[in-house]
PDB file of C-alpha atoms in Angstrom:
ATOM      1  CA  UNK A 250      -2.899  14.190 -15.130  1.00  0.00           C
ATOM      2  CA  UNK A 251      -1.549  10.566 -14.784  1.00  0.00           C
ATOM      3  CA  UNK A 252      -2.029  10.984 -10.622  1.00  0.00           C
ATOM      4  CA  UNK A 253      -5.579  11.911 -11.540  1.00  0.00           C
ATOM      5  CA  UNK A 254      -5.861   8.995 -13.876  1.00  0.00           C
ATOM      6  CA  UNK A 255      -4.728   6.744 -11.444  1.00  0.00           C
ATOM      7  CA  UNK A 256      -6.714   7.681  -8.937  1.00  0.00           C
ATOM      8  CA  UNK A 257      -9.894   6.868 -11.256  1.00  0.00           C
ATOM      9  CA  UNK A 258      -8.714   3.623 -11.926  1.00  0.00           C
ATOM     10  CA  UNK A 259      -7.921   2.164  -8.903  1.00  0.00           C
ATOM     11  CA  UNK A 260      -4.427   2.270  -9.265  1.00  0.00           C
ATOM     12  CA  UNK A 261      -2.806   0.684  -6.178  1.00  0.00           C
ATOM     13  CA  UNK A 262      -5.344  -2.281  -6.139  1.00  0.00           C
ATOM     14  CA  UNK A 263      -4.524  -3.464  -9.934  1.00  0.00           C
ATOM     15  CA  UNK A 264      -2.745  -6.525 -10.719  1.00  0.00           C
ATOM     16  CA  UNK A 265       0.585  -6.094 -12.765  1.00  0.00           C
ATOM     17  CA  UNK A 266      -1.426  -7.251 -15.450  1.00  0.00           C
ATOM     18  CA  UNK A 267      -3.832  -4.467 -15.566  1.00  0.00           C
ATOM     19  CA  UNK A 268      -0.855  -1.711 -14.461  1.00  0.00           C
ATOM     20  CA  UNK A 269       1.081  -3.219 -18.223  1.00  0.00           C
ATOM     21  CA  UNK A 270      -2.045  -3.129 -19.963  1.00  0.00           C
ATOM     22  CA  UNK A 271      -2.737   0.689 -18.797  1.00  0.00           C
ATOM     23  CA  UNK A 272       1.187   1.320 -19.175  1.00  0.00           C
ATOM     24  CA  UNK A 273       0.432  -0.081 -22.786  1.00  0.00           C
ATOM     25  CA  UNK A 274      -2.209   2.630 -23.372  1.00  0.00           C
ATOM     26  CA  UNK A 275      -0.642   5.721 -21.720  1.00  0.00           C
ATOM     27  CA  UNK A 276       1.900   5.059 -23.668  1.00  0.00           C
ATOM     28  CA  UNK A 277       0.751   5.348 -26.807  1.00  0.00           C
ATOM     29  CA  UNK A 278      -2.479   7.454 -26.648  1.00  0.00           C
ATOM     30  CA  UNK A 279      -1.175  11.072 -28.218  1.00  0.00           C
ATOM     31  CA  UNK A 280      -1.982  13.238 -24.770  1.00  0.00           C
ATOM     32  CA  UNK A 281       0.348  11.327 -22.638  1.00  0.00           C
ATOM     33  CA  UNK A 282       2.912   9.467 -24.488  1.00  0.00           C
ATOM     34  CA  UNK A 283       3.098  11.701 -27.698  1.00  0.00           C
ATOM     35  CA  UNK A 284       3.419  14.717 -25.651  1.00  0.00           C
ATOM     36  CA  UNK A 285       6.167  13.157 -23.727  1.00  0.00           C
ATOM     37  CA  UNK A 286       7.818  11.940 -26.604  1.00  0.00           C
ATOM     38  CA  UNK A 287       8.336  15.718 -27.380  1.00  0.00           C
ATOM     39  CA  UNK A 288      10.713  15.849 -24.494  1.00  0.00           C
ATOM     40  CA  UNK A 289      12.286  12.332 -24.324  1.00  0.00           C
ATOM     41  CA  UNK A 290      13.270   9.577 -26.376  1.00  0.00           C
ATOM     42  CA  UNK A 291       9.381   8.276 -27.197  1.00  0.00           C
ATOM     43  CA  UNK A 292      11.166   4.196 -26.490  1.00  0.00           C
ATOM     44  CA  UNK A 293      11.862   5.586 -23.006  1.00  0.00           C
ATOM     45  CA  UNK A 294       8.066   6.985 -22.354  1.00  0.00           C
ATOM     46  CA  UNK A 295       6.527   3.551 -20.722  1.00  0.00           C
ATOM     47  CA  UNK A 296       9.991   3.187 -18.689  1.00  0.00           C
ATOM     48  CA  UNK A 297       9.880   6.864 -17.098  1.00  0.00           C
ATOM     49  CA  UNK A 298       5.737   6.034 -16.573  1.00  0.00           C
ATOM     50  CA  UNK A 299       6.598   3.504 -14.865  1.00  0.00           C
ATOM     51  CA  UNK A 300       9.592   3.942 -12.864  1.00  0.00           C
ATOM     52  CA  UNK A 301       9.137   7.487 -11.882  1.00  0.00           C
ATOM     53  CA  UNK A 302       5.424   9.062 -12.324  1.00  0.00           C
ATOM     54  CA  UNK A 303       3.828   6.007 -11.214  1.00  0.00           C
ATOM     55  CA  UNK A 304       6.090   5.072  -8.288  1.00  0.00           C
ATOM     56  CA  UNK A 305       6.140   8.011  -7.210  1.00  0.00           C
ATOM     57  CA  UNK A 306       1.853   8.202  -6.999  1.00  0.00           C
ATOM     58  CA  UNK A 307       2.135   4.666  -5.137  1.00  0.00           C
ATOM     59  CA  UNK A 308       4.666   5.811  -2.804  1.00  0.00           C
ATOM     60  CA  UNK A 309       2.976   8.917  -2.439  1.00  0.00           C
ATOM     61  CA  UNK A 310      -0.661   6.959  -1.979  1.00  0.00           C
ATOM     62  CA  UNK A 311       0.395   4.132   0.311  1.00  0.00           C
ATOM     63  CA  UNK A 312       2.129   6.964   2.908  1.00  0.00           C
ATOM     64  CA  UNK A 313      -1.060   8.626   3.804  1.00  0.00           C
ATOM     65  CA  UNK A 314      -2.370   6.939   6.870  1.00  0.00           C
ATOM     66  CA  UNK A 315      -6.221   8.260   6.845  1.00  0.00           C
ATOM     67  CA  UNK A 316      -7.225   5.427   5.049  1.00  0.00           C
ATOM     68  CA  UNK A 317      -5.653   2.777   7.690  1.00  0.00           C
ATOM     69  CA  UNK A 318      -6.849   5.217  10.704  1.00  0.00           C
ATOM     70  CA  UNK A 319     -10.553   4.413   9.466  1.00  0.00           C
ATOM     71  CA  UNK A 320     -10.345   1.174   8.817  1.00  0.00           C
ATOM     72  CA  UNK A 321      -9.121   0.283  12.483  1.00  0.00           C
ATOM     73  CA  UNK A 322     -11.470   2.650  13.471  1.00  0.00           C
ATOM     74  CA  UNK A 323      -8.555   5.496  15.387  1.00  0.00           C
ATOM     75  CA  UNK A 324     -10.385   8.275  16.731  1.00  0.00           C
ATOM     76  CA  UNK A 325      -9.392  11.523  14.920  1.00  0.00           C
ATOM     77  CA  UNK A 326      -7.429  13.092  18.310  1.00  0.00           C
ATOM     78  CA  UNK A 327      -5.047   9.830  18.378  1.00  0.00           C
ATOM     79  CA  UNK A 328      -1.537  11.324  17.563  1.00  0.00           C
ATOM     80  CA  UNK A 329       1.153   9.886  16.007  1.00  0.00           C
ATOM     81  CA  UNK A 330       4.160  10.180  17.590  1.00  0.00           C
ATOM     82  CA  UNK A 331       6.506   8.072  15.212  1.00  0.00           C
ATOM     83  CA  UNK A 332       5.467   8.355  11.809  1.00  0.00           C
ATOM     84  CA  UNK A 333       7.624   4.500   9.816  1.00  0.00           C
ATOM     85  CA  UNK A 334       8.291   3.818   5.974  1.00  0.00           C
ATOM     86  CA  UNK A 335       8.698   0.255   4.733  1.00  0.00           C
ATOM     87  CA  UNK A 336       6.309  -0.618   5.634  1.00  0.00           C
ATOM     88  CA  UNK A 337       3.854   2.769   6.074  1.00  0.00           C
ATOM     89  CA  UNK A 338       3.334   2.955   9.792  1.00  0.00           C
ATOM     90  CA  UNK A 339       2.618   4.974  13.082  1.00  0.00           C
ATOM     91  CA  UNK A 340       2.834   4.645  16.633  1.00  0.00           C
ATOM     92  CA  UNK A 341       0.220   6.732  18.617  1.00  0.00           C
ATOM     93  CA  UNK A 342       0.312   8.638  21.305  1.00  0.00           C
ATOM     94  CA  UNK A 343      -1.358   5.569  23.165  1.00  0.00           C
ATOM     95  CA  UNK A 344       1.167   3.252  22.799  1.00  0.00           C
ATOM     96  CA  UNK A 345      -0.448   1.377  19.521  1.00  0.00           C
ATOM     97  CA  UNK A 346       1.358   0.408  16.679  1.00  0.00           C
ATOM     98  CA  UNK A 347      -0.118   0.400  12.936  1.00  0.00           C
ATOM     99  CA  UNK A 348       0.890   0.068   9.408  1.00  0.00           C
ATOM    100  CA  UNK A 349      -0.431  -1.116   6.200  1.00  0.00           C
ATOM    101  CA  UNK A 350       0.548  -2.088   2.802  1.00  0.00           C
ATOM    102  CA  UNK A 351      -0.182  -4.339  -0.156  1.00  0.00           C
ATOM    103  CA  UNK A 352      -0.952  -7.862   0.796  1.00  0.00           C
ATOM    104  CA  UNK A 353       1.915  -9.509  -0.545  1.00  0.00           C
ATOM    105  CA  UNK A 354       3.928  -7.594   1.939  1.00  0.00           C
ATOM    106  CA  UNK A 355       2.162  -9.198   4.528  1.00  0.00           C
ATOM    107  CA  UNK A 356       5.388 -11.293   6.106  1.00  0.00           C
ATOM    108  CA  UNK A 357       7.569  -8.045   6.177  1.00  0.00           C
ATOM    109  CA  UNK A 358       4.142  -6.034   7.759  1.00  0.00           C
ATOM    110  CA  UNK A 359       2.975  -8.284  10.495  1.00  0.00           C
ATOM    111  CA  UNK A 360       6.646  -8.181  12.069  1.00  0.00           C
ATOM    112  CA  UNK A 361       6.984  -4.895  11.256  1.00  0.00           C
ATOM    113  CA  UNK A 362       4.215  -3.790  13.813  1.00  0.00           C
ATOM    114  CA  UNK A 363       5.672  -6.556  16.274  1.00  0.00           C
ATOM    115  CA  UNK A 364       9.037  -5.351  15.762  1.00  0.00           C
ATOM    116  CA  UNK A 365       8.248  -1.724  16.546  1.00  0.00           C
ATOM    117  CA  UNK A 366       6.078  -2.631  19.438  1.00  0.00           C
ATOM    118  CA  UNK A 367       8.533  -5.223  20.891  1.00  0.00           C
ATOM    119  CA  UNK A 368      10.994  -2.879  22.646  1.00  0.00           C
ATOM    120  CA  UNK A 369       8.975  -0.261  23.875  1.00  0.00           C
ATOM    121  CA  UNK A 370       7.064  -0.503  27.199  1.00  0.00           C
ATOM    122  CA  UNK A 371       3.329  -0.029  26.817  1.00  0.00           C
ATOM    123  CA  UNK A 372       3.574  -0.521  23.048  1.00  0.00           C
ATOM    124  CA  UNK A 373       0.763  -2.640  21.619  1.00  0.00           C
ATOM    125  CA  UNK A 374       0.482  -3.778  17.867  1.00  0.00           C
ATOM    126  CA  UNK A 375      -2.666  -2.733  17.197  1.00  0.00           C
ATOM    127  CA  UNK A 376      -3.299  -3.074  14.130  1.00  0.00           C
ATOM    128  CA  UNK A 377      -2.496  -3.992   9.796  1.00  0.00           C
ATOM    129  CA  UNK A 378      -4.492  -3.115   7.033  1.00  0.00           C
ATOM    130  CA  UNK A 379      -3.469  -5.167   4.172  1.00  0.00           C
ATOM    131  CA  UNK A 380      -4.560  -4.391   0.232  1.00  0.00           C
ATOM    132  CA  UNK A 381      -4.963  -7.243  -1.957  1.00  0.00           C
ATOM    133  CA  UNK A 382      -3.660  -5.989  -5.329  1.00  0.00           C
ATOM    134  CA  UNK A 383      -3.480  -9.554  -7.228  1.00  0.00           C
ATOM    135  CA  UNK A 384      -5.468 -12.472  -7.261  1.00  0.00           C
ATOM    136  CA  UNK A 385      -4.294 -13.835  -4.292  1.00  0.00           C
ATOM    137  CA  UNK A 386      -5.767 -13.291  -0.597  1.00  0.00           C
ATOM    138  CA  UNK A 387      -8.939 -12.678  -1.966  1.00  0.00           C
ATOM    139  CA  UNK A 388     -10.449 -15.516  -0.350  1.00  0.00           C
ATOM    140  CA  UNK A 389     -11.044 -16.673   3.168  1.00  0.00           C
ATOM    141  CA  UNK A 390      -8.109 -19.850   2.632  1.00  0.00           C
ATOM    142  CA  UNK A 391      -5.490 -17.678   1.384  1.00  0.00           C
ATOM    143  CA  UNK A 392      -6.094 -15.057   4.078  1.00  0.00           C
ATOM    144  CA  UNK A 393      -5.938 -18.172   6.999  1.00  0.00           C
ATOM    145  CA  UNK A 394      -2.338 -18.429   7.324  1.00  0.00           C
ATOM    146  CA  UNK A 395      -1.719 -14.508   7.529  1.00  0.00           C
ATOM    147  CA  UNK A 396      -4.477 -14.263   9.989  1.00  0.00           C
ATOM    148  CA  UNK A 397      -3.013 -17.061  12.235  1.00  0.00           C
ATOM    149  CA  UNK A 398       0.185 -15.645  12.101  1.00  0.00           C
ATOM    150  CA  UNK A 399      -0.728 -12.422  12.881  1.00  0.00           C
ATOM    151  CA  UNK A 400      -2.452 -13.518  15.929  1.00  0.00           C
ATOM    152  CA  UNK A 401       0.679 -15.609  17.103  1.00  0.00           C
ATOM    153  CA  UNK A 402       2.303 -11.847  17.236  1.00  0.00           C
ATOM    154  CA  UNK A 403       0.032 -10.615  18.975  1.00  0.00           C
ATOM    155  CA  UNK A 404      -1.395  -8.139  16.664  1.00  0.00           C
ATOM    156  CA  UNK A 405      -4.933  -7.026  17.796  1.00  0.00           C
ATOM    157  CA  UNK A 406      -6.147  -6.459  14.220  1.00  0.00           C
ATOM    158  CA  UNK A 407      -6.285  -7.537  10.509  1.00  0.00           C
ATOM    159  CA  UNK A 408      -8.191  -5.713   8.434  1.00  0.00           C
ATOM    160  CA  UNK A 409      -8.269  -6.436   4.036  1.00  0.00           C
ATOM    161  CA  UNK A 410      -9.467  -4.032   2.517  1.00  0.00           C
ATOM    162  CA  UNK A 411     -11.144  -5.007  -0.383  1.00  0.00           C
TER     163      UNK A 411
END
């Protein structure tokens, strides 16, 4: 039910603000936290929320690459033949190298897709999707530097999805 509820709110593209504020609520609204409470300590409801329902959906959210594959337009035969965690990534059958996250993993993204691309003949990084999930790198200026530096590694493509 909290997956679902998630889901319907956007979950992975809320600031922390708006994640405590619905943490706040789930907690104490009587079909979530009260029925909880009924099985653990009802102090402990927002902390197990939190720290395992909720990271669990983002983890779970963030892996699946059909969002990123659309976005950088891969054709549905490309293959991935590596399939990477921190950050979410694939190299395809082609040679290109992707991955994606939230934007303020940018740093630890870009060389990510260098990284993996760097040793391996014929590897290309293709391409990052990033998610803005706070107020920053919403605008053109803030998304400058990230841009630049993505182009000094040679990555193809930046795409923010919004």
């Amino acid at each position: 039910m909290i997956w679902a509820k998630a889901d319907e709110v956007g979950w992975l593209h809320l600031d922390s603000s708006e994640k405590s504020r619905l943490y706040s609520y789930w907690t104490e609204a009587e079909a979530i936290g009260g029925r909880l409470g009924g099985y653990m300590d009802p102090r402990q409801v927002r902390v197990y929320l939190k720290d395992t329902v909720l990271k669990s959906y983002s983890i779970e959210r963030m892996s699946d690459p059909t969002m990123a594959r659309r976005v950088l337009r891969i054709e549905d035969g490309a293959i991935a033949t590596e399939i990477y965690t921190k950050p979410h990534g694939q190299k395809l059958d082609d040679g290109r190298i992707i991955a994606w996250s939230n934007a303020s993993d940018w740093k630890l993204t870009l060389f990510a897709v260098f990284e993996r691309a760097y040793p391996s003949p014929g590897s290309v990084p293709f391409g990052v999707v990033l998610i803005p999930n706070t107020g920053k790198f919403r605008t053109l200026e803030d998304r400058r530097l990230v841009e630049e530096a993505g182009r000094r590694l040679g990555i193809q493509n930046i795409v923010w999805l919004d």
